[in-house]
Structure formats: C-alpha cells, structure tokens
C-alpha cells in the first residue's frame, strides 16, 4: 500500500515537473503558478479528466482531446521516471532528483537550463552542506574557461552555472566522478550521432542531460 501511494505521488509530482519544463522554457507560456494546465499546441484549457498523470495520456491515445495533435512522449516518460524515483531513491535526495529531471529535459528539448532550477540546487548545496564553495568555484571556473576559449560554441553559459552548482552539491571526489561520467557518456552519444548522420562534425549536443546523469551516477556510487 505504501509503495502504491509513493508511486501515485511520484506521478503527480512528475506531472508538475512537466509543467515546469514547458513553462520555464517558453516566454509566451504562463508562469508555472498561473492558471490551469493548457495544451501547448492549441492553448485550450484542460479539464481535470485530461490532466490525470499517465492515465489521461493512455485514455486519449496520446492526443489532445481538442486539437487532436499528438502529445509529446515527454509527459508520460517524466511521470514514470519520477514515480519510479519515489520508490527507489532516498527521500533526502528526491528534491535534487526532481531538479535534475527538469534540467535534463529542458536542455534536451529546448537547449536551455532554467536559472530557477539551478538556483534551487545551489541553495540545497549550501544548506545541505553536500560539498563546498571551493569545488563549486573550481568546477564553474573550469567550465567558464572552456566557455570563454570557445566563445560559447563548446558549451553554453547554462552549463557553466550548472557545473558550479554541481561542485557545491557534490564536493570532492564526487564532482570528478560526475564530470568524468558526463564527458564520457556525451562523447559516446556524439560518436553514435555522427555515425547515424544525425549530427555533423562541428555541431554541438546538449551537455546538460549528461551532467545530470553524471550527478546521479556520482551520488549512486559514492553517497
């Protein structure tokens, strides 16, 4: 019974994370605290039966009830990932993981890392005493150097801020594991994209998702 409650709670939180992912990355979208949910495509306000986490997606066959356009698979995926996390992750880390989910999909879909979510992670890093300022400055400084030398073509400034927060959250040696994992996974994916001709030499891929995975792997191995 407890597991079922946690799973349902995770679905509800995942639904809210989807709201953040869309509204924080679209200037024309309402603020995340304003009004009821709407269809991102036709902007029609959704009724309660259209907004039941996971179930509505299934019952509507993955389409909006009003404009009949396809609903992104992002929505059920985020809800399921969040629900599973509520069953498996230490409650102490749930807020961090939720922030990472928002950053992961924001950068993957929109190429943006919301400052609001980075700020929350930074506050958690300071209040929770996960890491320390030295490693936050070190990680952020290294990424800023890359950003400066490549004139923003290698990484985005959002990655610089995220790296600094990662240093605060993780400290040493977790930050090293996280960054190493992120660059290795990013390199592997980049090679596959080149082989599949989905990317060309010189084109960049979003680094934020790999940094998020790096944080999760670091916490899993060394917490």
Backbone as ProteinMPNN parsed JSONL, in Angstrom:
{"seq_chain_A": "XXXXXXXXXXXXXXXXXXXXXXXXXXXXXXXXXXXXXXXXXXXXXXXXXXXXXXXXXXXXXXXXXXXXXXXXXXXXXXXXXXXXXXXXXXXXXXXXXXXXXXXXXXXXXXXXXXXXXXXXXXXXXXXXXXXXXXXXXXXXXXXXXXXXXXXXXXXXXXXXXXXXXXXXXXXXXXXXXXXXXXXXXXXXXXXXXXXXXXXXXXXXXXXXXXXXXXXXXXXXXXX", "coords_chain_A": {"N_chain_A": [[0.827, -1.211, 0.0], [1.913, 1.228, 0.827], [3.9, 1.516, -1.108], [2.34, 1.824, -3.389], [1.083, 4.274, -2.854], [3.332, 5.939, -2.814], [4.154, 5.651, -5.467], [1.967, 6.766, -6.873], [2.081, 9.353, -5.845], [4.535, 10.09, -6.904], [3.862, 10.136, -9.637], [2.117, 12.322, -9.688], [3.827, 14.415, -8.879], [5.613, 14.232, -10.996], [3.966, 15.07, -13.071], [3.706, 17.752, -12.38], [6.367, 18.517, -12.743], [6.53, 18.354, -15.503], [4.966, 20.542, -16.179], [6.65, 22.589, -15.252], [8.866, 22.2, -16.953], [7.858, 22.927, -19.466], [6.763, 25.536, -19.046], [8.835, 27.055, -17.929], [10.583, 27.3, -19.985], [9.46, 28.606, -22.108], [8.762, 31.676, -23.286], [6.274, 32.756, -23.912], [4.526, 31.227, -22.522], [2.323, 30.762, -19.684], [3.248, 31.773, -16.317], [4.524, 29.306, -14.037], [2.878, 29.148, -11.848], [0.522, 30.242, -12.572], [-2.798, 29.948, -13.407], [-4.695, 27.162, -14.863], [-3.699, 24.027, -16.375], [-2.822, 23.954, -19.833], [-3.181, 22.988, -23.296], [-0.143, 22.722, -24.978], [-0.095, 23.186, -27.691], [-2.628, 23.941, -28.919], [-3.494, 25.627, -26.999], [-5.78, 25.323, -25.494], [-7.681, 25.229, -22.526], [-7.238, 22.652, -20.158], [-9.435, 20.128, -18.98], [-10.147, 18.491, -15.815], [-10.193, 15.734, -16.24], [-8.548, 15.445, -18.363], [-6.111, 15.73, -17.403], [-5.006, 13.848, -15.741], [-2.323, 12.261, -14.332], [-0.385, 10.193, -16.413], [-2.575, 8.307, -16.854], [-4.46, 9.826, -18.342], [-3.035, 10.287, -20.703], [-2.942, 7.718, -21.777], [-5.711, 7.075, -22.056], [-6.511, 9.044, -23.844], [-5.195, 8.28, -26.02], [-2.721, 9.354, -26.565], [-3.176, 11.865, -27.689], [-4.289, 15.275, -27.991], [-7.433, 16.185, -26.644], [-8.808, 18.236, -27.826], [-7.538, 19.588, -30.046], [-6.531, 17.435, -31.282], [-3.912, 16.877, -31.861], [-0.71, 15.24, -31.534], [0.392, 14.303, -28.285], [3.371, 15.006, -26.65], [5.766, 12.438, -25.986], [7.315, 13.02, -23.904], [5.825, 13.681, -21.64], [4.48, 11.321, -20.38], [6.855, 9.887, -19.95], [8.447, 11.468, -18.205], [6.739, 11.461, -16.008], [6.642, 8.723, -15.332], [9.365, 8.163, -14.789], [9.76, 9.84, -12.587], [7.931, 8.734, -10.789], [9.0, 6.141, -10.405], [11.377, 6.898, -9.246], [10.516, 7.86, -6.791], [10.014, 5.493, -5.568], [12.461, 4.27, -5.311], [14.575, 5.977, -4.623], [16.48, 7.582, -2.069], [14.62, 9.492, 0.19], [15.75, 11.898, 0.988], [17.074, 12.795, -1.187], [15.248, 13.306, -3.141], [14.261, 15.865, -3.927], [16.497, 16.976, -5.163], [16.8, 15.17, -7.295], [14.407, 15.639, -8.676], [14.849, 18.254, -9.558], [16.999, 17.757, -11.273], [15.736, 16.213, -13.222], [14.054, 18.106, -14.43], [16.003, 19.861, -15.488], [17.373, 18.1, -17.201], [15.443, 17.406, -19.23], [14.717, 19.938, -20.08], [17.066, 21.013, -21.233], [17.558, 19.06, -23.128], [15.313, 19.183, -24.831], [14.743, 21.925, -25.288], [17.173, 23.183, -25.284], [17.97, 24.75, -23.182], [18.846, 25.679, -19.822], [17.097, 26.096, -17.034], [17.412, 28.943, -14.984], [16.098, 29.194, -12.559], [15.844, 26.61, -11.53], [18.489, 25.806, -11.3], [19.256, 27.584, -9.337], [17.784, 26.639, -7.145], [19.036, 24.153, -6.754], [21.547, 25.111, -6.049], [21.022, 26.382, -3.6], [20.227, 24.15, -2.121], [22.645, 22.81, -2.102], [24.185, 24.485, -0.504], [22.713, 24.685, 1.942], [22.416, 22.004, 2.598], [24.988, 21.221, 2.936], [26.41, 19.59, 1.18], [28.672, 19.709, -0.527], [31.31, 21.963, -1.083], [32.268, 25.441, -1.212], [34.689, 25.825, -2.52], [35.001, 23.717, -4.403], [32.817, 24.225, -5.935], [33.492, 26.695, -7.074], [35.763, 25.851, -8.434], [34.847, 23.908, -10.322], [32.973, 25.468, -11.729], [34.707, 27.46, -12.615], [36.472, 26.101, -14.359], [34.696, 25.288, -16.358], [33.832, 27.782, -17.196], [36.161, 28.741, -18.336], [36.403, 27.038, -20.536], [34.098, 27.83, -21.868], [34.745, 30.506, -22.396], [37.084, 30.299, -23.983], [36.147, 28.939, -26.214], [34.319, 30.672, -27.11], [31.643, 30.328, -26.46], [30.832, 28.324, -28.131], [31.547, 25.758, -27.536], [30.425, 24.965, -25.042], [27.423, 25.96, -23.304], [26.491, 28.929, -21.399], [24.763, 28.225, -19.449], [25.591, 25.669, -18.801], [27.933, 26.267, -17.477], [27.03, 27.482, -15.112], [25.582, 25.346, -14.067], [27.624, 23.462, -13.647], [29.067, 24.732, -11.614], [27.224, 24.648, -9.529], [27.028, 21.908, -9.261], [29.525, 21.346, -8.154], [29.161, 22.495, -5.637], [27.133, 20.856, -4.639], [28.268, 18.282, -4.679], [31.049, 18.175, -3.985], [34.427, 16.983, -3.34], [35.422, 13.561, -3.809], [33.329, 13.363, -5.535], [32.493, 15.223, -7.481], [34.395, 14.94, -9.467], [33.889, 12.335, -10.404], [31.312, 12.76, -11.408], [31.677, 14.691, -13.488], [33.531, 13.372, -15.135], [32.016, 11.109, -15.88], [29.952, 12.401, -17.264], [31.254, 13.585, -19.495], [32.343, 11.323, -20.755], [30.025, 9.789, -21.376], [28.7, 11.682, -22.937], [30.527, 11.903, -25.051], [30.401, 9.312, -26.162], [27.721, 9.197, -27.021], [27.788, 11.294, -28.865], [29.491, 10.245, -30.825], [27.931, 8.116, -31.779], [25.783, 9.566, -32.848], [27.073, 10.894, -34.901], [27.843, 8.714, -36.49], [25.359, 7.792, -37.226], [24.607, 9.836, -38.753], [23.13, 11.901, -37.695], [24.181, 14.083, -36.622], [26.679, 16.522, -37.531], [30.243, 16.982, -37.922], [31.497, 19.445, -35.802], [29.043, 20.378, -35.005], [27.134, 20.841, -32.039], [26.041, 19.041, -29.09], [23.53, 18.874, -26.553], [24.823, 19.394, -23.369], [23.892, 19.437, -20.798], [21.992, 17.278, -20.095], [23.78, 15.111, -19.798], [25.42, 15.984, -17.773], [23.577, 15.946, -15.709], [23.056, 13.192, -15.544], [25.586, 12.427, -14.776], [25.722, 13.505, -12.172], [23.8, 11.931, -10.878], [24.926, 9.361, -11.148], [27.261, 9.746, -9.683], [26.266, 10.243, -7.086], [25.034, 7.814, -6.661], [27.156, 5.989, -6.591], [28.953, 6.943, -4.677], [27.714, 7.963, -2.429]], "CA_chain_A": [[0.0, 0.0, 0.0], [2.812, 2.387, 0.883], [4.551, 1.624, -2.411], [1.352, 2.357, -4.323], [0.931, 5.693, -2.542], [4.541, 6.617, -3.274], [4.137, 5.653, -6.937], [0.97, 7.753, -7.298], [2.633, 10.66, -5.507], [5.566, 10.354, -7.901], [3.195, 10.507, -10.887], [1.603, 13.685, -9.521], [4.984, 15.311, -8.905], [6.113, 14.203, -12.372], [3.077, 15.923, -13.864], [4.1, 19.13, -12.077], [7.663, 18.756, -13.38], [6.237, 18.618, -16.915], [4.518, 21.937, -16.237], [7.843, 23.42, -15.132], [9.7, 22.054, -18.152], [7.274, 23.708, -20.56], [6.539, 26.947, -18.744], [10.093, 27.758, -17.66], [11.378, 27.402, -21.216], [8.681, 29.281, -23.141], [8.465, 33.042, -22.849], [4.858, 33.053, -24.091], [3.733, 30.37, -21.637], [2.034, 31.368, -18.369], [4.135, 31.379, -15.237], [4.121, 27.974, -13.602], [1.87, 29.236, -10.796], [-0.632, 30.949, -13.107], [-3.845, 29.279, -14.154], [-4.737, 25.725, -15.037], [-2.896, 23.498, -17.48], [-3.36, 24.124, -21.175], [-2.475, 22.244, -24.346], [0.927, 23.57, -25.511], [-0.241, 23.419, -29.127], [-3.822, 24.716, -29.243], [-3.685, 26.531, -25.864], [-7.078, 25.095, -24.868], [-7.567, 24.847, -21.122], [-7.525, 21.234, -19.973], [-10.311, 19.733, -17.886], [-9.471, 17.625, -14.856], [-10.044, 14.378, -16.771], [-7.474, 15.47, -19.366], [-4.871, 16.069, -16.707], [-4.668, 12.798, -14.789], [-0.984, 11.771, -14.713], [-0.215, 8.928, -17.133], [-3.84, 7.72, -17.279], [-5.062, 10.633, -19.407], [-2.277, 10.042, -21.93], [-3.371, 6.413, -22.29], [-7.122, 7.136, -22.452], [-6.628, 9.943, -25.0], [-4.391, 7.699, -27.1], [-1.572, 10.21, -26.855], [-3.562, 13.033, -28.486], [-5.089, 16.287, -27.312], [-8.865, 15.998, -26.848], [-9.406, 19.379, -28.507], [-6.945, 19.825, -31.368], [-6.194, 16.091, -31.785], [-2.488, 16.746, -32.171], [-0.046, 14.292, -30.648], [1.004, 14.758, -27.04], [4.764, 14.548, -26.593], [6.073, 11.327, -25.092], [7.997, 13.572, -22.723], [4.93, 13.753, -20.481], [4.445, 10.065, -19.619], [8.207, 9.454, -19.579], [8.821, 12.209, -16.997], [5.888, 10.99, -14.905], [7.06, 7.372, -14.935], [10.689, 8.266, -14.172], [9.59, 10.434, -11.258], [7.24, 7.758, -9.937], [9.969, 5.096, -10.055], [12.347, 7.514, -8.335], [9.903, 7.918, -5.459], [10.056, 4.143, -4.993], [13.817, 3.727, -5.205], [15.584, 6.958, -4.218], [16.45, 8.109, -0.713], [13.77, 10.691, 0.251], [16.594, 13.071, 1.178], [17.598, 13.224, -2.481], [14.158, 13.429, -4.1], [14.187, 17.227, -4.477], [17.629, 17.1, -6.096], [16.498, 14.388, -8.489], [13.358, 16.339, -9.414], [15.514, 19.367, -10.241], [17.802, 17.2, -12.367], [14.808, 15.79, -14.276], [13.651, 19.321, -15.137], [17.156, 20.332, -16.262], [17.646, 17.11, -18.243], [14.512, 17.527, -20.355], [14.757, 21.316, -20.573], [18.209, 21.169, -22.131], [17.411, 18.108, -24.233], [14.247, 19.592, -25.748], [14.76, 23.354, -25.611], [18.532, 23.719, -25.3], [18.067, 25.744, -22.116], [18.887, 25.208, -18.439], [16.409, 27.157, -16.291], [18.145, 29.513, -13.851], [15.354, 28.981, -11.323], [16.129, 25.266, -11.024], [19.897, 25.832, -10.89], [19.299, 28.31, -8.062], [17.29, 25.718, -6.111], [20.113, 23.203, -6.483], [22.601, 25.819, -5.339], [20.577, 26.558, -2.213], [20.301, 22.835, -1.488], [24.055, 22.516, -1.891], [24.682, 25.28, 0.623], [22.013, 24.323, 3.168], [22.649, 20.6, 2.929], [26.417, 21.018, 3.156], [26.85, 18.444, 0.391], [30.048, 19.917, -0.984], [31.838, 23.202, -0.534], [32.399, 26.542, -2.159], [35.93, 25.673, -3.297], [34.786, 22.865, -5.565], [31.868, 24.924, -6.793], [34.263, 27.67, -7.84], [36.688, 25.134, -9.316], [34.1, 23.337, -11.449], [32.443, 26.57, -12.514], [35.823, 28.149, -13.257], [36.953, 25.294, -15.484], [33.694, 25.363, -17.429], [33.83, 29.132, -17.747], [37.339, 28.845, -19.192], [36.03, 26.383, -21.795], [33.105, 28.71, -22.496], [35.437, 31.706, -22.872], [38.018, 29.962, -25.058], [35.394, 28.51, -27.409], [33.368, 31.748, -27.393], [30.291, 29.819, -26.298], [30.499, 27.285, -29.11], [31.796, 24.443, -26.945], [29.379, 24.752, -24.053], [26.633, 27.153, -23.032], [26.719, 29.506, -20.084], [23.96, 27.44, -18.517], [26.44, 24.563, -18.351], [28.888, 26.829, -16.515], [26.314, 27.641, -13.839], [25.246, 24.011, -13.556], [28.859, 22.849, -13.15], [29.388, 25.352, -10.328], [26.281, 24.103, -8.549], [27.422, 20.514, -9.05], [30.626, 21.363, -7.209], [28.574, 22.749, -4.321], [26.357, 19.694, -4.224], [28.997, 17.022, -4.605], [32.362, 18.218, -3.367], [35.442, 16.047, -3.848], [35.758, 13.361, -5.222], [32.11, 13.106, -6.315], [32.421, 16.098, -8.642], [35.244, 14.359, -10.505], [33.137, 11.211, -10.972], [30.187, 13.293, -12.173], [32.15, 15.328, -14.719], [34.125, 12.334, -15.972], [30.917, 10.327, -16.432], [29.22, 13.236, -18.217], [32.016, 13.746, -20.737], [32.454, 10.011, -21.417], [28.724, 9.458, -21.957], [28.46, 12.637, -24.017], [31.379, 11.527, -26.185], [29.861, 8.093, -26.775], [26.498, 9.559, -27.744], [28.178, 12.119, -30.01], [30.025, 9.345, -31.854], [26.794, 7.411, -32.377], [25.029, 10.515, -33.657], [27.852, 11.114, -36.118], [27.752, 7.506, -37.309], [23.989, 7.718, -37.742], [24.449, 11.043, -39.552], [22.168, 12.809, -37.052], [24.971, 15.272, -36.346], [27.875, 16.688, -38.34], [31.397, 17.488, -37.182], [31.372, 20.866, -35.506], [27.766, 20.622, -34.346], [27.179, 20.5, -30.616], [24.887, 18.4, -28.483], [23.262, 19.417, -25.22], [25.662, 18.772, -22.338], [23.14, 19.404, -19.554], [21.499, 15.947, -19.739], [24.878, 14.24, -19.376], [25.835, 16.463, -16.449], [22.569, 15.433, -14.765], [23.331, 11.761, -15.365], [26.826, 12.347, -14.006], [25.39, 13.744, -10.761], [23.081, 10.75, -10.37], [25.895, 8.26, -11.019], [28.163, 10.076, -8.591], [25.553, 10.033, -5.832], [24.759, 6.374, -6.527], [28.385, 5.248, -6.306], [29.796, 7.448, -3.596], [26.982, 8.591, -1.32]], "C_chain_A": [[0.861, 1.261, 0.0], [3.49, 2.61, -0.465], [3.599, 2.22, -3.447], [1.165, 3.854, -4.109], [2.136, 6.488, -3.042], [4.571, 6.717, -4.79], [3.164, 6.707, -7.457], [1.449, 9.171, -7.004], [3.715, 11.061, -6.503], [4.973, 10.765, -9.242], [2.687, 11.953, -10.826], [2.736, 14.702, -9.584], [5.568, 15.38, -10.317], [5.274, 15.069, -13.297], [3.415, 17.397, -13.641], [5.444, 19.471, -12.719], [7.486, 19.037, -14.875], [5.767, 20.053, -17.115], [5.718, 22.876, -16.173], [8.681, 23.385, -16.399], [9.164, 22.907, -19.288], [7.238, 25.19, -20.239], [7.829, 27.718, -18.469], [10.911, 28.006, -18.924], [10.632, 28.061, -22.37], [8.258, 30.649, -22.639], [6.981, 33.362, -22.94], [3.957, 32.21, -23.191], [3.43, 31.1, -20.334], [3.112, 30.976, -17.367], [3.613, 30.081, -14.622], [3.059, 28.001, -12.504], [0.568, 29.863, -11.309], [-1.577, 30.013, -13.862], [-3.709, 27.772, -14.243], [-3.914, 25.313, -16.253], [-3.614, 23.71, -18.809], [-2.585, 23.245, -22.148], [-1.397, 23.16, -24.924], [0.729, 23.951, -26.972], [-1.456, 24.28, -29.464], [-4.192, 25.711, -28.145], [-5.067, 26.396, -25.213], [-6.87, 24.662, -23.417], [-8.011, 23.402, -20.933], [-8.465, 21.023, -18.794], [-9.577, 18.745, -16.988], [-9.238, 16.235, -15.425], [-8.975, 14.288, -17.862], [-6.109, 15.572, -18.707], [-4.502, 15.063, -15.624], [-3.32, 12.203, -15.2], [-1.029, 10.363, -15.298], [-1.528, 8.387, -17.683], [-4.473, 8.501, -18.425], [-4.361, 10.413, -20.74], [-2.73, 8.749, -22.59], [-4.794, 6.483, -22.833], [-7.332, 8.01, -23.687], [-5.814, 9.45, -26.193], [-3.259, 8.619, -27.541], [-1.893, 11.424, -27.702], [-4.388, 13.999, -27.653], [-6.567, 16.074, -27.649], [-9.456, 17.065, -27.777], [-8.841, 19.627, -29.904], [-6.501, 18.53, -32.036], [-4.748, 15.94, -32.26], [-1.815, 15.859, -31.132], [0.535, 14.976, -29.417], [2.413, 14.172, -26.979], [4.924, 13.404, -25.602], [6.848, 11.786, -23.87], [7.112, 13.453, -21.482], [4.828, 12.427, -19.725], [5.82, 9.599, -19.165], [8.645, 10.142, -18.287], [8.022, 11.708, -15.8], [6.337, 9.616, -14.407], [8.42, 7.402, -14.243], [10.578, 8.812, -12.753], [8.94, 9.448, -10.301], [8.189, 6.649, -9.488], [11.0, 5.638, -9.065], [11.796, 7.576, -6.918], [9.939, 6.552, -4.768], [11.478, 3.707, -4.651], [14.848, 4.677, -4.606], [15.377, 7.365, -2.762], [15.629, 9.393, -0.684], [14.575, 11.981, 0.368], [17.049, 13.652, -0.152], [16.512, 13.482, -3.523], [14.109, 14.812, -4.744], [15.31, 17.45, -5.486], [17.325, 16.384, -7.401], [15.421, 15.069, -9.331], [13.938, 17.524, -10.192], [16.31, 18.874, -11.447], [16.918, 16.745, -13.529], [14.374, 17.002, -15.103], [14.785, 19.834, -16.017], [17.433, 19.409, -17.445], [16.752, 17.354, -19.454], [14.465, 18.942, -20.918], [15.881, 21.505, -21.584], [18.093, 20.255, -23.341], [16.427, 18.613, -25.28], [14.407, 21.033, -26.223], [16.164, 23.945, -25.707], [18.756, 24.79, -24.256], [18.126, 25.064, -20.758], [18.284, 26.306, -17.575], [17.207, 27.635, -15.076], [17.45, 29.221, -12.528], [15.695, 27.627, -10.69], [17.584, 25.161, -10.567], [20.029, 26.514, -9.538], [18.839, 27.407, -6.916], [18.371, 24.703, -5.747], [21.253, 23.86, -5.704], [22.263, 26.021, -3.868], [20.653, 25.238, -1.459], [21.752, 22.461, -1.183], [24.621, 23.248, -0.69], [24.048, 24.832, 1.942], [22.306, 22.896, 3.605], [24.092, 20.266, 3.191], [26.928, 19.781, 2.416], [28.317, 18.584, -0.007], [30.613, 21.156, -0.331], [32.066, 24.211, -1.642], [33.619, 26.371, -3.053], [35.686, 24.854, -4.562], [33.716, 23.421, -6.489], [32.576, 25.929, -7.678], [35.189, 26.986, -8.842], [35.969, 24.599, -10.55], [33.548, 24.431, -12.349], [33.544, 27.313, -13.261], [36.351, 27.414, -14.471], [35.983, 25.391, -16.657], [33.64, 26.763, -18.043], [35.024, 29.333, -18.677], [37.055, 28.21, -20.555], [35.066, 27.267, -22.577], [33.784, 29.932, -23.12], [36.32, 31.393, -24.073], [37.304, 29.567, -26.343], [34.356, 29.543, -27.833], [31.921, 31.239, -27.384], [29.898, 28.73, -27.263], [30.696, 25.878, -28.537], [30.73, 24.045, -25.947], [28.623, 26.055, -23.864], [26.905, 27.69, -21.641], [25.869, 28.815, -19.019], [24.741, 26.259, -17.969], [27.455, 25.033, -17.311], [28.231, 26.932, -15.142], [25.97, 26.29, -13.228], [26.476, 23.323, -12.981], [29.238, 23.416, -11.782], [28.499, 24.807, -9.222], [26.603, 22.642, -8.246], [28.57, 20.422, -8.05], [30.143, 21.589, -5.789], [27.869, 21.514, -3.77], [27.234, 18.499, -3.87], [30.313, 17.09, -3.84], [33.317, 17.217, -4.014], [35.328, 14.72, -3.099], [34.529, 13.167, -6.113], [32.017, 13.965, -7.569], [33.262, 15.55, -9.792], [34.535, 13.201, -11.197], [32.014, 11.721, -11.872], [30.637, 13.883, -13.508], [32.755, 14.311, -15.674], [33.023, 11.514, -16.658], [30.179, 11.108, -17.511], [29.952, 13.339, -19.548], [32.174, 12.425, -21.483], [31.144, 9.648, -22.099], [28.396, 10.395, -23.118], [29.274, 12.312, -25.257], [30.852, 10.306, -26.917], [28.623, 8.408, -27.596], [26.827, 10.385, -28.985], [28.706, 11.261, -31.153], [28.889, 8.612, -32.554], [25.982, 8.337, -33.28], [25.754, 10.827, -34.965], [27.746, 9.92, -37.062], [26.376, 7.367, -37.952], [23.64, 8.923, -38.612], [23.339, 11.948, -39.014], [22.842, 14.12, -36.666], [26.161, 15.315, -37.299], [29.01, 17.182, -37.449], [31.259, 18.994, -37.007], [30.067, 21.222, -34.845], [27.834, 20.146, -32.898], [25.93, 19.722, -30.212], [24.727, 18.958, -27.074], [24.081, 18.659, -24.177], [24.896, 18.596, -21.022], [22.618, 18.024, -19.161], [22.593, 15.021, -19.221], [25.436, 14.68, -18.016], [24.864, 15.958, -15.383], [22.802, 13.952, -14.49], [24.592, 11.571, -14.533], [26.589, 12.553, -12.523], [24.734, 12.509, -10.152], [24.039, 9.578, -10.177], [26.838, 8.502, -9.85], [27.508, 9.822, -7.243], [25.299, 8.548, -5.586], [25.985, 5.611, -6.092], [29.034, 5.651, -4.995], [29.028, 8.042, -2.421], [27.183, 7.844, -0.022]], "O_chain_A": [[0.588, 2.223, -0.717], [3.639, 3.747, -0.913], [4.008, 3.026, -4.284], [1.096, 4.617, -5.073], [1.987, 7.566, -3.616], [4.966, 7.745, -5.341], [3.493, 7.458, -8.375], [1.25, 10.08, -7.809], [3.806, 12.223, -6.9], [5.514, 11.643, -9.915], [2.813, 12.707, -11.791], [2.623, 15.726, -10.257], [5.967, 16.449, -10.779], [5.801, 15.724, -14.196], [3.414, 18.192, -14.58], [5.638, 20.592, -13.188], [8.203, 19.858, -15.445], [6.124, 20.7, -18.099], [5.804, 23.838, -16.937], [9.154, 24.421, -16.865], [9.939, 23.546, -20.0], [7.635, 26.015, -21.062], [7.903, 28.915, -18.749], [11.826, 28.829, -18.925], [11.128, 28.071, -23.497], [7.489, 30.764, -21.684], [6.469, 34.148, -22.143], [2.754, 32.459, -23.109], [4.199, 31.968, -19.921], [3.804, 29.973, -17.544], [2.418, 29.792, -14.676], [2.407, 26.987, -12.253], [-0.39, 29.997, -10.547], [-1.186, 29.371, -14.837], [-2.738, 27.187, -13.763], [-3.491, 26.151, -17.05], [-4.841, 23.653, -18.893], [-1.47, 22.813, -21.856], [-1.711, 24.28, -25.327], [1.315, 24.924, -27.446], [-1.334, 25.249, -30.214], [-5.086, 26.538, -28.325], [-5.476, 27.276, -24.455], [-6.003, 23.841, -23.118], [-9.03, 22.978, -21.477], [-8.318, 21.652, -17.746], [-8.521, 18.226, -17.35], [-8.214, 15.613, -15.141], [-8.55, 13.195, -18.238], [-5.078, 15.508, -19.377], [-3.766, 15.392, -14.694], [-3.192, 11.691, -16.311], [-1.644, 9.462, -14.73], [-1.599, 8.039, -18.861], [-4.971, 7.903, -19.378], [-5.009, 10.357, -21.785], [-2.886, 8.685, -23.809], [-5.063, 6.009, -23.937], [-8.23, 7.747, -24.488], [-5.749, 10.105, -27.233], [-2.887, 8.663, -28.714], [-1.01, 11.969, -28.365], [-5.095, 13.597, -26.729], [-6.913, 15.815, -28.802], [-10.472, 16.834, -28.432], [-9.601, 19.854, -30.846], [-6.14, 18.523, -33.213], [-4.41, 14.992, -32.969], [-2.284, 15.739, -30.0], [1.091, 16.072, -29.494], [2.612, 12.983, -27.228], [4.312, 13.392, -24.534], [7.018, 11.03, -22.914], [7.606, 13.156, -20.394], [5.07, 12.41, -18.518], [5.944, 8.98, -18.108], [9.155, 9.489, -17.377], [8.565, 11.549, -14.707], [6.403, 9.378, -13.201], [8.61, 6.741, -13.222], [11.222, 8.308, -11.832], [9.344, 9.335, -9.144], [8.182, 6.261, -8.319], [11.44, 4.928, -8.16], [12.532, 7.366, -5.954], [9.899, 6.466, -3.541], [11.668, 2.856, -3.782], [15.891, 4.23, -4.13], [14.246, 7.477, -2.288], [15.908, 10.307, -1.46], [14.139, 13.034, -0.097], [17.37, 14.836, -0.249], [16.817, 13.837, -4.661], [13.937, 14.928, -5.957], [15.092, 18.045, -6.541], [17.561, 16.922, -8.483], [15.508, 15.079, -10.559], [13.565, 17.765, -11.34], [16.296, 19.497, -12.509], [17.305, 16.876, -14.69], [14.331, 16.935, -16.331], [14.555, 20.203, -17.169], [17.695, 19.873, -18.554], [17.244, 17.493, -20.574], [14.202, 19.127, -22.106], [15.68, 22.081, -22.653], [18.482, 20.627, -24.448], [16.674, 18.487, -26.479], [14.23, 21.33, -27.404], [16.332, 25.078, -26.16], [19.629, 25.644, -24.413], [17.533, 24.003, -20.56], [18.907, 27.354, -17.399], [17.624, 26.83, -14.243], [18.103, 29.023, -11.503], [15.817, 27.514, -9.47], [17.878, 24.506, -9.567], [20.812, 26.084, -8.691], [19.438, 27.411, -5.84], [18.596, 24.427, -4.569], [21.847, 23.247, -4.817], [23.116, 25.85, -2.997], [21.084, 25.196, -0.306], [22.049, 21.874, -0.143], [25.436, 22.702, 0.054], [24.745, 24.624, 2.935], [22.428, 22.601, 4.794], [24.407, 19.156, 3.62], [27.754, 19.027, 2.929], [29.103, 17.653, 0.171], [30.41, 21.374, 0.863], [32.059, 23.886, -2.829], [33.58, 26.738, -4.228], [36.105, 25.24, -5.653], [33.704, 23.125, -7.684], [32.308, 26.016, -8.877], [35.381, 27.473, -9.956], [36.416, 24.804, -11.679], [33.638, 24.345, -13.574], [33.35, 27.745, -14.398], [36.645, 28.028, -15.497], [36.396, 25.557, -17.804], [33.432, 26.917, -19.246], [34.911, 30.019, -19.692], [37.414, 28.763, -21.595], [35.199, 27.432, -23.789], [33.445, 30.341, -24.23], [36.312, 32.125, -25.063], [37.801, 29.83, -27.438], [33.607, 29.329, -28.787], [31.092, 31.662, -28.191], [28.764, 28.252, -27.233], [30.078, 24.921, -29.005], [30.197, 22.936, -25.993], [29.115, 27.126, -24.22], [27.479, 26.997, -20.8], [26.213, 28.82, -17.838], [24.576, 25.885, -16.808], [27.795, 24.297, -16.384], [28.807, 26.52, -14.135], [26.056, 26.111, -12.013], [26.39, 22.67, -11.941], [29.676, 22.68, -10.898], [28.964, 24.537, -8.114], [26.467, 22.194, -7.107], [28.591, 19.531, -7.201], [30.637, 20.968, -4.849], [27.996, 21.177, -2.593], [26.981, 17.795, -2.893], [30.655, 16.153, -3.12], [33.048, 16.681, -5.089], [35.156, 14.725, -1.881], [34.657, 12.847, -7.295], [31.525, 13.51, -8.602], [32.887, 15.681, -10.957], [34.568, 13.088, -12.422], [31.787, 11.189, -12.959], [30.036, 13.6, -14.544], [32.524, 14.373, -16.882], [33.087, 11.256, -17.861], [29.821, 10.553, -18.55], [29.343, 13.198, -20.609], [32.142, 12.405, -22.714], [31.138, 9.246, -23.262], [27.883, 9.964, -24.15], [28.781, 12.427, -26.379], [30.854, 10.264, -28.147], [28.486, 7.947, -28.729], [26.215, 10.198, -30.037], [28.403, 11.519, -32.318], [28.882, 8.497, -33.78], [25.545, 7.931, -34.357], [25.123, 11.002, -36.008], [27.581, 10.082, -38.271], [26.248, 6.886, -39.078], [22.532, 9.025, -39.138], [22.691, 12.668, -39.773], [22.182, 15.128, -36.417], [26.599, 14.285, -37.81], [28.78, 17.725, -36.369], [30.942, 19.718, -37.951], [29.972, 22.259, -34.187], [28.512, 19.167, -32.584], [24.909, 19.745, -30.899], [25.685, 19.453, -26.48], [24.034, 17.43, -24.113], [25.215, 17.711, -20.228], [22.777, 17.623, -18.009], [22.358, 14.233, -18.305], [25.866, 13.851, -17.214], [25.279, 15.586, -14.286], [22.751, 13.51, -13.342], [24.665, 10.674, -13.694], [27.183, 11.859, -11.698], [25.075, 12.097, -9.043], [23.975, 8.881, -9.164], [27.175, 7.576, -9.113], [28.13, 9.245, -6.351], [25.342, 8.081, -4.448], [25.877, 4.673, -5.302], [29.596, 4.816, -4.286], [29.644, 8.578, -1.5], [26.638, 8.239, 1.008]]}, "name": "protein", "num_of_chains": 1, "seq": "XXXXXXXXXXXXXXXXXXXXXXXXXXXXXXXXXXXXXXXXXXXXXXXXXXXXXXXXXXXXXXXXXXXXXXXXXXXXXXXXXXXXXXXXXXXXXXXXXXXXXXXXXXXXXXXXXXXXXXXXXXXXXXXXXXXXXXXXXXXXXXXXXXXXXXXXXXXXXXXXXXXXXXXXXXXXXXXXXXXXXXXXXXXXXXXXXXXXXXXXXXXXXXXXXXXXXXXXXXXXXXX"}
